[in-house]
Short mmCIF file of C-alpha atoms and ligand atoms in Angstrom, two decimals:
data_model
loop_
_atom_site.label_atom_id
_atom_site.label_comp_id
_atom_site.label_asym_id
_atom_site.label_seq_id
_atom_site.Cartn_x
_atom_site.Cartn_y
_atom_site.Cartn_z
CA MET A 1 53.05 -87.64 60.02
CA ARG A 2 51.67 -85.48 57.13
CA VAL A 3 53.57 -82.89 55.23
CA PRO A 4 51.43 -79.73 54.54
CA ILE A 5 50.37 -78.88 51.08
CA GLU A 6 52.59 -75.91 50.56
CA SER A 7 55.70 -77.64 51.50
CA ARG A 8 54.67 -80.64 49.34
CA VAL A 9 54.24 -78.26 46.36
CA LEU A 10 57.60 -76.82 46.97
CA LEU A 11 59.27 -80.23 47.07
CA ALA A 12 57.49 -81.33 43.80
CA VAL A 13 58.51 -78.21 41.99
CA ALA A 14 62.14 -78.61 43.28
CA SER A 15 62.14 -82.28 42.27
CA ALA A 16 61.12 -81.47 38.70
CA LEU A 17 64.09 -79.08 38.54
CA VAL A 18 66.54 -81.73 39.53
CA PRO A 19 68.41 -83.53 36.60
CA ARG A 20 66.60 -86.64 35.78
CA ASP A 21 69.50 -88.97 36.61
CA GLU A 22 69.88 -87.50 40.13
CA ARG A 23 66.25 -87.03 40.96
CA ALA A 24 65.39 -90.41 42.84
CA ASP A 25 68.35 -90.02 45.14
CA TRP A 26 67.75 -86.30 45.64
CA ARG A 27 63.95 -87.08 46.44
CA ARG A 28 64.96 -89.96 48.98
CA GLU A 29 67.39 -87.67 50.73
CA TRP A 30 64.89 -84.77 51.09
CA ASP A 31 62.06 -87.11 52.10
CA ALA A 32 64.27 -88.42 54.95
CA GLU A 33 65.33 -84.95 55.95
CA ILE A 34 61.66 -83.77 56.09
CA TRP A 35 60.89 -86.88 58.20
CA TRP A 36 63.53 -85.95 60.61
CA TRP A 37 62.38 -82.30 60.79
CA LEU A 38 58.76 -83.42 61.48
CA GLY A 39 60.09 -85.51 64.34
CA SER A 40 61.88 -82.81 65.95
CA HIS A 41 59.65 -79.79 65.43
CA THR A 42 55.83 -79.69 65.90
CA GLY A 43 53.22 -77.25 64.55
CA GLU A 44 55.75 -74.92 62.59
CA ARG A 45 54.28 -74.94 59.30
CA LEU A 46 55.90 -71.93 58.18
CA ARG A 47 59.23 -72.95 59.27
CA LEU A 48 58.89 -76.19 57.42
CA ALA A 49 57.98 -74.31 54.39
CA VAL A 50 61.11 -72.30 54.62
CA HIS A 51 62.94 -75.47 55.11
CA CYS A 52 61.38 -76.96 51.93
CA ALA A 53 62.24 -73.71 49.93
CA GLY A 54 65.76 -74.53 50.72
CA ALA A 55 65.18 -77.69 48.31
CA LEU A 56 64.44 -75.30 45.53
CA LYS A 57 67.76 -73.64 46.06
CA ASP A 58 69.40 -76.98 46.24
CA ALA A 59 67.69 -78.20 43.00
CA ALA A 60 68.65 -74.97 41.16
CA TYR A 61 72.15 -75.48 42.13
CA LEU A 62 72.05 -79.11 40.80
CA ARG A 63 70.43 -77.98 37.57
CA ALA A 64 72.84 -75.28 36.90
CA ASN A 65 75.93 -77.39 37.61
CA HIS A 66 74.70 -80.53 35.74
CA GLY A 67 76.89 -81.63 33.07
CA ASP A 68 74.14 -82.38 30.43
CA ALA A 69 73.22 -78.72 29.66
CA ILE A 70 76.71 -78.20 28.39
CA ALA A 71 76.89 -81.42 26.68
CA THR A 72 73.68 -80.92 25.03
CA LEU A 73 74.74 -77.58 23.68
CA ARG A 74 77.94 -79.02 22.44
CA ARG A 75 76.22 -81.91 20.70
CA ALA A 76 73.94 -79.33 19.13
CA ALA A 77 76.83 -77.32 18.00
CA GLY A 78 78.38 -80.22 16.21
CA SER A 79 75.30 -80.98 14.23
CA PRO A 80 75.14 -80.33 10.47
CA GLY A 81 71.91 -78.21 11.06
CA ALA A 82 73.88 -75.88 13.29
CA CYS A 83 76.68 -75.51 10.97
CA LEU A 84 74.25 -74.47 8.05
CA ALA A 85 72.38 -72.27 10.59
CA GLY A 86 75.58 -70.62 11.54
CA LEU A 87 76.51 -69.86 7.97
CA ALA A 88 72.85 -68.41 7.27
CA LEU A 89 73.29 -66.27 10.44
CA LEU A 90 76.57 -64.83 9.05
CA LEU A 91 74.95 -64.10 5.82
CA ALA A 92 71.90 -62.44 7.41
CA ALA A 93 74.36 -60.38 9.44
CA VAL A 94 76.22 -59.17 6.12
CA VAL A 95 72.81 -58.37 4.56
CA ALA A 96 71.62 -56.49 7.64
CA ALA A 97 74.80 -54.56 8.20
CA SER A 98 75.15 -53.53 4.49
CA GLY A 99 71.48 -53.25 3.34
CA LEU A 100 73.05 -54.82 0.07
CA THR A 101 73.50 -51.35 -1.20
CA GLU A 102 76.35 -52.19 -3.49
CA THR A 103 74.91 -55.44 -4.71
CA ARG A 104 71.75 -53.70 -5.67
CA ARG A 105 73.83 -51.03 -7.56
CA VAL A 106 75.72 -53.54 -9.47
CA LEU A 107 72.53 -55.50 -10.38
CA ARG A 108 70.80 -52.42 -11.21
CA GLY A 109 73.42 -51.48 -13.81
CA ASP A 110 75.12 -48.30 -14.96
CA PRO A 111 73.51 -45.14 -13.69
CA PHE A 112 74.98 -43.24 -16.78
CA ALA A 113 73.68 -45.74 -19.34
CA GLY A 114 73.55 -44.14 -22.85
CA ALA A 115 75.46 -41.02 -21.83
CA HIS A 116 78.41 -42.03 -23.92
CA LEU A 117 80.81 -41.73 -21.03
CA ALA A 118 84.24 -43.39 -21.10
CA VAL A 119 87.19 -43.91 -18.78
CA LEU A 120 90.51 -42.99 -20.19
CA SER A 121 93.69 -44.62 -19.06
CA GLN A 122 97.06 -46.05 -20.32
CA THR A 123 97.72 -49.75 -20.46
CA LEU A 124 101.11 -51.38 -20.39
CA PRO A 125 100.78 -53.80 -23.36
CA PHE A 126 102.30 -56.86 -21.76
CA MET A 127 100.69 -56.68 -18.24
CA GLY A 128 97.18 -55.22 -18.92
CA ALA A 129 97.69 -52.92 -15.91
CA HIS A 130 95.67 -49.71 -16.08
CA LEU A 131 97.77 -46.80 -15.25
CA GLY A 132 96.66 -43.18 -15.05
CA VAL A 133 97.24 -40.26 -17.52
CA PRO A 134 99.24 -37.29 -16.82
CA PRO A 135 96.98 -34.35 -16.21
CA ALA A 136 98.59 -32.27 -18.84
CA LYS A 137 97.31 -34.63 -21.40
CA VAL A 138 93.83 -34.73 -20.21
CA ALA A 139 93.84 -30.99 -20.26
CA ASP A 140 95.07 -31.14 -23.93
CA TRP A 141 92.30 -33.63 -24.90
CA ASP A 142 89.67 -31.58 -23.31
CA LEU A 143 90.69 -28.65 -25.39
CA ARG A 144 91.64 -30.27 -28.68
CA ALA A 145 89.98 -33.63 -29.21
CA GLN A 146 87.20 -33.53 -31.81
CA SER A 147 85.88 -36.90 -30.63
CA LEU A 148 85.18 -35.66 -27.08
CA GLU A 149 82.92 -33.21 -25.55
CA GLY A 150 85.21 -32.87 -22.58
CA ALA A 151 87.54 -34.57 -20.27
CA ALA A 152 88.15 -34.42 -16.64
CA THR A 153 90.69 -36.21 -14.30
CA TYR A 154 89.50 -37.91 -11.05
CA SER A 155 91.49 -39.93 -8.32
CA ARG A 156 91.49 -41.00 -4.90
CA THR A 157 93.62 -39.02 -2.40
CA ARG A 158 95.82 -39.95 0.35
CA ARG A 159 93.07 -38.95 2.80
CA SER A 160 90.53 -41.75 3.15
CA GLY A 161 87.06 -40.64 2.18
CA VAL A 162 88.37 -37.72 -0.01
CA ALA A 163 88.61 -37.84 -3.76
CA GLN A 164 89.87 -35.17 -6.12
CA ALA A 165 88.36 -34.33 -9.47
CA SER A 166 88.60 -31.57 -12.25
CA PRO A 167 85.78 -28.87 -11.89
CA LYS A 168 83.96 -30.32 -14.99
CA PHE A 169 83.65 -33.73 -13.55
CA PHE A 170 79.98 -33.68 -12.45
CA THR A 171 79.02 -31.59 -15.59
CA LEU A 172 80.51 -34.42 -17.80
CA LEU A 173 78.64 -37.06 -15.89
CA GLY A 174 75.35 -35.04 -16.09
CA THR A 175 74.61 -35.21 -12.33
CA HIS A 176 72.28 -32.65 -10.71
CA ALA A 177 72.72 -31.60 -6.93
CA ALA A 178 70.43 -32.64 -4.43
CA ILE A 179 71.26 -29.35 -2.52
CA GLY A 180 73.13 -26.55 -3.88
CA THR A 181 74.90 -26.71 -7.16
CA LEU A 182 77.58 -28.85 -8.67
CA SER A 183 78.91 -26.12 -11.10
CA VAL A 184 82.19 -24.62 -9.68
CA SER A 185 82.85 -20.84 -9.81
CA ASP A 186 85.77 -20.64 -7.28
CA MET A 187 88.29 -23.45 -6.81
CA PRO A 188 88.62 -25.50 -4.87
CA ALA A 189 85.07 -26.51 -3.96
CA ALA A 190 83.73 -29.42 -1.95
CA VAL A 191 80.81 -31.60 -2.86
CA LEU A 192 79.44 -33.91 -0.33
CA SER A 193 77.96 -37.46 -0.65
CA TYR A 194 74.41 -37.84 0.31
CA GLU A 195 75.38 -40.27 3.20
CA CYS A 196 78.07 -38.01 4.46
CA TRP A 197 75.60 -35.01 4.46
CA GLN A 198 73.12 -37.11 6.38
CA ARG A 199 75.44 -38.58 8.84
CA LYS A 200 77.92 -35.82 9.65
CA PHE A 201 75.74 -32.75 9.03
CA HIS A 202 72.44 -34.37 10.02
CA ALA A 203 70.90 -33.45 6.72
CA ASP A 204 71.28 -29.77 7.53
CA PRO A 205 70.31 -27.77 4.31
CA ALA A 206 72.48 -24.82 5.59
CA VAL A 207 75.61 -26.95 4.87
CA VAL A 208 76.30 -25.08 1.63
CA GLY A 209 78.89 -22.45 2.34
CA ARG A 210 80.45 -24.28 5.16
CA THR A 211 84.19 -25.38 4.96
CA VAL A 212 85.09 -29.00 4.58
CA ASP A 213 88.66 -30.16 3.96
CA SER A 214 89.69 -26.36 3.45
CA ALA A 215 87.19 -25.93 0.74
CA PRO A 216 83.56 -24.35 0.82
CA VAL A 217 80.87 -26.73 0.33
CA ILE A 218 78.82 -25.97 -2.86
CA GLY A 219 76.56 -28.86 -3.01
CA VAL A 220 75.28 -32.41 -2.04
CA LEU A 221 75.09 -35.29 -4.44
CA PRO A 222 71.77 -37.08 -4.94
CA ARG A 223 71.10 -40.10 -2.88
CA ASP A 224 71.40 -42.67 -5.59
CA PHE A 225 74.58 -41.28 -7.14
CA TRP A 226 77.47 -43.71 -7.62
CA PHE A 227 80.41 -43.77 -9.95
CA LEU A 228 82.30 -46.93 -10.36
CA ASP A 229 84.03 -48.05 -7.24
CA LEU A 230 84.84 -44.56 -5.76
CA ARG A 231 82.76 -43.95 -2.58
CA PRO A 232 84.33 -40.87 -1.01
CA GLU A 233 82.47 -38.79 1.49
CA VAL A 234 83.87 -35.60 0.07
CA TRP A 235 84.92 -34.66 -3.52
CA ILE A 236 87.27 -31.81 -3.92
CA LEU A 237 86.85 -30.11 -7.25
CA GLY A 238 89.78 -28.15 -8.52
CA PRO A 239 92.98 -28.29 -10.47
CA PRO A 240 95.13 -31.61 -9.97
CA ALA A 241 97.04 -31.44 -6.99
CA SER A 242 100.17 -32.70 -8.60
CA ASP A 243 101.54 -34.05 -12.13
CA ALA A 244 100.94 -37.76 -10.97
CA PRO A 245 98.93 -39.70 -13.52
CA SER A 246 95.47 -40.31 -12.65
CA PRO A 247 92.39 -41.65 -14.62
CA ALA A 248 90.22 -39.53 -16.50
CA LEU A 249 86.50 -39.32 -17.40
CA ALA A 250 85.37 -38.32 -20.85
CA ARG A 251 82.16 -37.71 -22.69
CA LEU A 252 82.24 -38.85 -26.29
CA LYS A 253 80.38 -36.70 -28.83
CA PRO A 254 77.27 -38.43 -30.18
CA GLY A 255 77.82 -41.02 -32.70
CA VAL A 256 81.55 -41.50 -32.00
CA LYS A 257 82.70 -44.99 -31.14
CA PRO A 258 85.16 -45.58 -28.31
CA ALA A 259 87.62 -47.04 -30.82
CA ASP A 260 87.51 -43.95 -32.92
CA ALA A 261 88.12 -41.75 -29.77
CA GLN A 262 90.98 -43.99 -28.82
CA THR A 263 92.70 -43.52 -32.25
CA GLU A 264 92.43 -39.76 -31.96
CA LEU A 265 93.74 -39.73 -28.32
CA ARG A 266 96.65 -41.88 -29.26
CA VAL A 267 97.59 -39.43 -31.93
CA LEU A 268 97.18 -36.38 -29.61
CA ALA A 269 98.92 -38.08 -26.74
CA ALA A 270 102.21 -38.47 -28.76
CA GLN A 271 102.15 -34.51 -29.21
CA VAL A 272 102.18 -33.77 -25.51
CA LYS A 273 104.99 -34.39 -23.09
CA PRO A 274 105.62 -36.62 -21.16
CA VAL A 275 105.62 -39.09 -24.09
CA SER A 276 105.33 -42.57 -22.44
CA ARG A 277 106.81 -45.33 -24.58
CA GLY A 278 105.20 -48.83 -24.51
CA SER A 279 101.90 -47.53 -22.95
CA ALA A 280 98.73 -47.02 -24.93
CA VAL A 281 95.80 -44.98 -24.24
CA VAL A 282 92.66 -47.04 -23.77
CA VAL A 283 89.11 -45.78 -23.93
CA GLU A 284 86.77 -47.87 -22.12
CA PRO A 285 82.96 -47.23 -21.85
CA VAL A 286 81.77 -46.50 -18.22
CA GLU A 287 78.95 -48.91 -18.91
CA ARG A 288 81.24 -51.82 -19.36
CA LEU A 289 83.19 -50.87 -16.18
CA SER A 290 80.23 -50.54 -14.14
CA ALA A 291 79.24 -54.01 -14.99
CA ARG A 292 82.62 -55.38 -14.25
CA PRO A 293 81.93 -56.48 -10.59
CA LEU A 294 79.35 -58.78 -12.09
CA SER A 295 81.90 -60.45 -14.38
CA ALA A 296 84.93 -60.15 -12.28
CA LEU A 297 83.18 -61.51 -9.14
CA GLY A 298 79.85 -63.07 -10.07
CA LEU A 299 81.24 -65.35 -12.77
CA PRO A 300 84.02 -66.77 -10.70
CA TRP A 301 81.52 -67.28 -7.96
CA LEU A 302 79.30 -69.18 -10.27
CA VAL A 303 82.08 -71.24 -11.74
CA LEU A 304 83.48 -72.09 -8.21
CA VAL A 305 79.98 -73.01 -6.88
CA CYS A 306 79.30 -75.35 -9.88
CA CYS A 307 82.74 -76.96 -9.92
CA ALA A 308 82.74 -77.49 -6.09
CA THR A 309 79.20 -78.69 -6.21
CA ALA A 310 79.99 -81.17 -9.02
CA ALA A 311 83.15 -82.28 -7.20
CA ALA A 312 81.23 -82.81 -4.03
CA VAL A 313 78.52 -85.01 -5.88
CA VAL A 314 81.21 -86.94 -7.81
CA ARG A 315 83.38 -87.61 -4.77
CA PHE A 316 80.53 -88.63 -2.60
CA ARG A 317 78.14 -90.08 -5.02
CA ARG A 318 77.60 -93.26 -2.64
CA ALA A 319 76.65 -91.03 0.06
CA PRO A 320 74.13 -88.43 -1.24
CA GLY A 321 73.43 -86.70 1.96
CA PHE A 322 77.15 -86.07 2.67
CA ALA A 323 77.38 -84.56 -0.78
CA VAL A 324 74.32 -82.44 -0.39
CA PHE A 325 75.55 -81.13 3.11
CA LEU A 326 79.01 -80.27 1.33
CA ALA A 327 77.32 -78.60 -1.50
CA ALA A 328 75.19 -76.55 0.79
CA LYS A 329 78.15 -75.41 2.80
CA VAL A 330 80.08 -74.37 -0.33
CA VAL A 331 77.11 -72.32 -1.59
CA LEU A 332 76.38 -70.61 1.62
CA SER A 333 80.10 -69.86 2.44
CA LEU A 334 80.93 -68.71 -1.08
CA THR A 335 77.89 -66.44 -1.25
CA LEU A 336 79.02 -65.06 2.08
CA VAL A 337 82.48 -64.25 0.76
CA LEU A 338 81.05 -62.71 -2.48
CA LEU A 339 78.48 -60.48 -0.61
CA ALA A 340 81.10 -59.45 2.00
CA THR A 341 83.63 -58.54 -0.87
CA VAL A 342 81.00 -56.57 -2.89
CA GLU A 343 79.50 -54.86 0.14
CA PHE A 344 82.53 -54.00 2.40
CA GLY A 345 85.52 -54.32 -0.16
CA SER A 346 84.33 -51.81 -2.81
CA SER A 347 86.54 -49.14 -1.30
CA TRP A 348 89.72 -51.44 -1.53
CA MET A 349 89.07 -52.73 -5.01
CA THR A 350 90.32 -51.71 -8.26
CA ILE A 351 88.09 -53.74 -10.36
CA ASN A 352 86.57 -50.94 -12.30
CA SER A 353 88.00 -47.56 -11.15
CA GLY A 354 90.15 -47.30 -14.19
CA GLU A 355 93.12 -46.68 -11.92
CA THR A 356 95.88 -48.88 -10.58
CA ASN A 357 96.55 -48.23 -6.77
CA LEU A 358 99.06 -50.69 -5.81
CA ALA A 359 97.94 -51.03 -2.19
CA ALA A 360 94.31 -51.23 -3.27
CA GLY A 361 95.33 -53.86 -5.82
CA VAL A 362 97.01 -56.10 -3.36
CA VAL A 363 93.88 -55.96 -1.01
CA SER A 364 91.57 -56.77 -3.93
CA LEU A 365 93.81 -59.67 -4.99
CA TRP A 366 93.56 -60.99 -1.29
CA LEU A 367 89.92 -60.75 -1.39
CA PHE A 368 89.70 -62.49 -4.66
CA LEU A 369 92.04 -65.28 -3.82
CA ALA A 370 91.99 -65.66 -0.07
CA GLY A 371 88.36 -65.28 0.66
CA PRO A 372 86.99 -68.05 -1.71
CA GLY A 373 90.09 -70.10 -0.96
CA ALA A 374 89.69 -70.03 2.76
CA ALA A 375 85.93 -70.74 2.50
CA LEU A 376 86.59 -73.76 0.31
CA TYR A 377 89.29 -75.00 2.50
CA TRP A 378 87.19 -74.67 5.68
CA CYS A 379 84.32 -76.59 3.92
CA TRP A 380 86.55 -79.39 2.95
CA ARG A 381 88.27 -79.55 6.38
CA ASP A 382 85.01 -79.46 8.24
CA GLN A 383 83.46 -82.16 5.94
CA ARG A 384 86.49 -84.57 6.64
CA ARG A 385 85.93 -84.47 10.35
CA ARG A 386 82.28 -85.40 10.07
CA CYS A 387 80.62 -88.69 10.59
CA ARG A 388 79.92 -90.46 7.29
CA THR A 389 76.57 -91.63 8.48
CA CYS A 390 74.94 -88.80 10.56
CA LEU A 391 77.15 -85.75 9.53
CA HIS A 392 77.75 -84.94 13.03
CA ARG A 393 81.10 -83.31 13.81
CA LEU A 394 83.40 -86.05 15.16
CA GLU A 395 84.78 -85.67 18.62
CA MET A 396 87.16 -86.91 21.30
CA PRO A 397 90.42 -86.68 19.40
CA VAL A 398 92.92 -89.40 20.67
CA TYR A 399 96.50 -88.87 19.63
CA PHE A 400 98.59 -92.09 19.51
CA GLY A 401 101.98 -93.09 18.28
CA GLU A 402 105.03 -90.95 18.10
CA GLY A 403 105.81 -88.93 15.13
CA ALA A 404 109.52 -89.74 15.38
CA ARG A 405 108.82 -93.53 15.12
CA MET A 406 106.56 -93.44 12.13
CA LEU A 407 108.67 -95.95 10.33
CA LEU A 408 108.06 -98.53 12.92
CA GLU A 409 104.49 -97.71 14.12
CA HIS A 410 101.47 -95.71 13.09
CA ALA A 411 101.14 -92.24 14.48
CA GLY A 412 98.09 -90.11 13.97
CA THR A 413 94.74 -88.84 15.39
CA GLU A 414 91.64 -90.83 15.94
CA LEU A 415 88.24 -89.20 16.06
CA VAL A 416 84.90 -90.87 16.80
CA CYS A 417 81.18 -89.95 15.99
CA PRO A 418 79.47 -89.05 19.25
CA GLN A 419 76.64 -91.32 18.19
CA GLY A 420 78.92 -94.29 17.79
CA HIS A 421 78.60 -94.68 13.85
CA GLY A 422 82.29 -95.06 13.33
CA SER A 423 85.78 -93.56 13.86
CA LEU A 424 88.20 -91.63 11.49
CA PHE A 425 92.02 -92.26 11.45
CA THR A 426 94.27 -89.49 10.20
CA ALA A 427 97.84 -90.01 10.07
CA ASP A 428 100.43 -87.41 11.00
CA GLY A 429 103.35 -86.14 9.24
CA ALA A 430 104.13 -86.95 5.74
CA ASP A 431 101.51 -89.53 5.09
CA PRO A 432 98.23 -87.84 4.65
CA ALA A 433 96.23 -91.02 4.69
CA THR A 434 92.81 -90.77 6.16
CA GLN A 435 90.50 -93.55 6.81
CA TRP A 436 86.93 -94.05 7.95
CA TYR A 437 86.00 -97.08 9.87
CA PRO A 438 82.29 -97.68 10.39
CA LEU A 439 81.65 -99.34 13.60
CA PHE A 440 78.58 -101.25 12.61
CA ALA A 441 79.49 -102.07 9.05
CA GLY A 442 76.68 -103.86 7.25
CA LYS A 443 73.92 -102.61 9.43
CA MET B 1 92.94 -76.51 45.47
CA ALA B 2 90.20 -73.89 45.47
CA GLU B 3 89.83 -71.88 48.92
CA LEU B 4 86.65 -72.73 50.92
CA SER B 5 84.26 -69.94 51.74
CA TYR B 6 83.40 -69.49 55.18
CA ILE B 7 79.91 -71.23 54.84
CA SER B 8 81.53 -74.29 53.18
CA ALA B 9 84.31 -74.49 55.89
CA THR B 10 81.64 -74.37 58.61
CA VAL B 11 79.73 -77.17 56.84
CA LEU B 12 82.86 -79.25 56.40
CA HIS B 13 83.81 -78.44 60.00
CA SER B 14 80.44 -79.86 61.19
CA ILE B 15 80.94 -83.06 59.13
CA ALA B 16 84.56 -83.60 60.43
CA SER B 17 82.89 -83.09 64.04
CA GLY B 18 80.76 -86.23 63.40
CA ARG B 19 77.44 -84.54 61.98
CA GLY B 20 76.78 -87.11 59.35
CA TYR B 21 73.84 -85.89 57.39
CA GLY B 22 72.26 -82.82 56.11
CA PHE B 23 69.76 -82.23 59.00
CA GLN B 24 72.34 -82.60 61.59
CA VAL B 25 74.78 -80.28 59.85
CA MET B 26 71.75 -77.60 59.78
CA GLU B 27 71.18 -77.98 63.26
CA ALA B 28 74.71 -78.02 64.32
CA ALA B 29 75.87 -75.10 62.31
CA GLY B 30 72.61 -73.15 62.59
CA LEU B 31 72.32 -72.68 58.77
CA PRO B 32 69.30 -72.95 56.55
CA SER B 33 68.68 -75.97 54.27
CA GLY B 34 69.16 -73.70 51.08
CA THR B 35 72.76 -72.91 52.10
CA VAL B 36 73.83 -76.36 53.44
CA TYR B 37 72.75 -78.55 50.47
CA PRO B 38 74.33 -76.75 47.65
CA ALA B 39 77.57 -76.47 49.94
CA LEU B 40 77.44 -80.21 50.37
CA ARG B 41 77.03 -80.88 46.62
CA LYS B 42 79.80 -78.52 45.68
CA MET B 43 82.23 -80.14 48.17
CA GLU B 44 81.30 -83.64 47.06
CA LYS B 45 82.11 -82.80 43.62
CA ALA B 46 85.30 -81.28 44.61
CA GLY B 47 86.16 -84.54 46.45
CA LEU B 48 86.20 -82.96 49.83
CA ILE B 49 83.38 -85.22 51.36
CA ARG B 50 81.93 -88.41 50.16
CA SER B 51 78.36 -89.57 50.52
CA GLN B 52 76.94 -93.11 51.24
CA TRP B 53 73.45 -94.38 51.67
CA GLU B 54 72.89 -96.23 54.93
CA HIS B 55 71.88 -99.77 54.61
CA ALA B 56 68.05 -100.09 54.24
CA ALA B 57 67.94 -102.90 56.86
CA VAL B 58 69.52 -100.60 59.55
CA ALA B 59 66.75 -97.96 58.86
CA ARG B 60 63.97 -100.47 58.69
CA ALA B 61 64.96 -101.95 62.11
CA GLU B 62 64.75 -98.33 63.39
CA GLN B 63 61.50 -97.67 61.66
CA ARG B 64 62.72 -94.56 59.93
CA PRO B 65 63.92 -93.59 56.34
CA ALA B 66 67.40 -94.40 55.25
CA ARG B 67 70.03 -91.46 55.68
CA ARG B 68 72.45 -90.28 53.27
CA TYR B 69 75.75 -89.97 55.31
CA TYR B 70 78.40 -87.51 54.45
CA ARG B 71 82.03 -88.21 55.39
CA ILE B 72 85.23 -86.18 55.21
CA THR B 73 87.90 -87.25 52.70
CA SER B 74 91.72 -86.66 53.05
CA ASP B 75 91.55 -83.86 50.55
CA GLY B 76 88.68 -82.36 52.75
CA GLU B 77 90.81 -82.75 55.80
CA ALA B 78 93.66 -80.88 54.16
CA ALA B 79 91.25 -78.11 52.86
CA LEU B 80 89.76 -77.87 56.40
CA ALA B 81 93.10 -77.51 58.03
CA SER B 82 94.08 -74.61 55.80
CA ALA B 83 90.74 -73.09 56.15
CA GLY B 84 91.19 -73.36 59.93
CA GLN B 85 94.14 -71.03 59.84
CA LYS B 86 91.86 -68.44 58.06
CA TYR B 87 88.57 -68.63 59.88
CA ARG B 88 87.37 -69.24 63.48
CA PHE B 89 84.65 -71.85 63.36
CA PRO B 90 81.49 -71.21 65.34
CA GLU B 91 80.41 -73.35 68.39
CA LEU B 92 78.43 -76.38 67.06
CA ALA B 93 75.15 -76.96 68.73
CA PRO B 94 75.22 -80.29 70.69
CA LYS B 95 74.05 -83.37 68.81
CA LYS B 96 70.48 -84.51 69.52
CA SER B 97 70.60 -88.17 68.03
ZN1 ZN C 1 77.44 -90.51 13.25
#
């Protein structure tokens, strides 16, 4: 009995779809079925083809439910390449989501270079914490200080995305509006950031005159404007809302050194109430503050990367591949933390704004310590659970022993390399011993 | 234990009624091959039925290819009993061979 061509093709296609280890049995069963079919039906080519099309469905079912698809995926996920690719993917996601705007700003440097701008604050001598200056003193300096062309307060407000500044603030910076003007005639007045204007007002040039945060909009900042780590959507220009201390911006007269201005301001500050004992006025050039993310984040990053890489090389000098893999993970994960901190953390940080916001300070401390700490901990933990030969993640944890009987017996976890290179024993409880046993020692 | 679908229960019912291999199940239950086989695979994986290849010598003596026979397990009988309270099984076509 001959099987027609179309049915044979269907069977061949279906057979190719069946997982290899089940294929021979599958084919045998279907051949027997077709033999029976041909014996009980005659001349029904189309019905035989429909019958054989059922083999396709059967084969698809076997393929979809075959264990090896998932096993292959799991094996691939545990490979060192997948680990590095995952980190690289995360990095790419951060780059894509942020466009590296902040990083490029930091690398490009101070947008007000050579403008003799400085941030005025008060420092507690023993802590080095920057506190704001009472607005009354700033107003006094603006009027009387011989070393300054002018001074203006600025601060974040309770509402996120809104900052407050003296009317002179943008004049001192020397910024020109992209739309409208930045010189204030009636207070308060609102100035929008370029991004806010584009996103919330769809770049509508008729935005000037509309009311935002109960103040009329007078202008839009240029696209490339940035000032330290303040990134508000709206600046409200007007008199300070309260007597609460805030940092101040000053433009020094040409030729005046920050140290000279500092001496004069300290003398003037003592003449205006409230006189704060123990804290001293500090004049810091904006140039230096703008570059601070580079020194505050970039340098620790470099030091951490170098130390961790050196430690990896020294610790695993007998297994160069193992050391290189650890170093690659360290570099990628620390870079990820650095970029994420710079790109997404700028609004929570107090690296260079010249003010101390307690909540923001806590967040930046977390970002500084927890981010790199977590990254390094993860690198090390992941490394310990990898095969010393093929770098594949160890699998099949087996727990044995009883924690309560540690004095009498071992208790711990054993992991094995899926490719059989060896096993890792980690003791539970107080004894942190970890030992690697190669299975084919000497080969 | 997972509940059986009506189709799976019908296939299981056919096997319990003595239809031993795929083609017999199809003929008895009137179901197409693309339905019966995946149901058989699923139930075998769940342990409701067990399959066994017939001895090659038996098949050779009868001048036909060897069959893969399916038999219901005790788990399968329990599943069928509970499915029987839920469904009414169709009349099976009489056996031909
Ligand atoms: Zn291995």
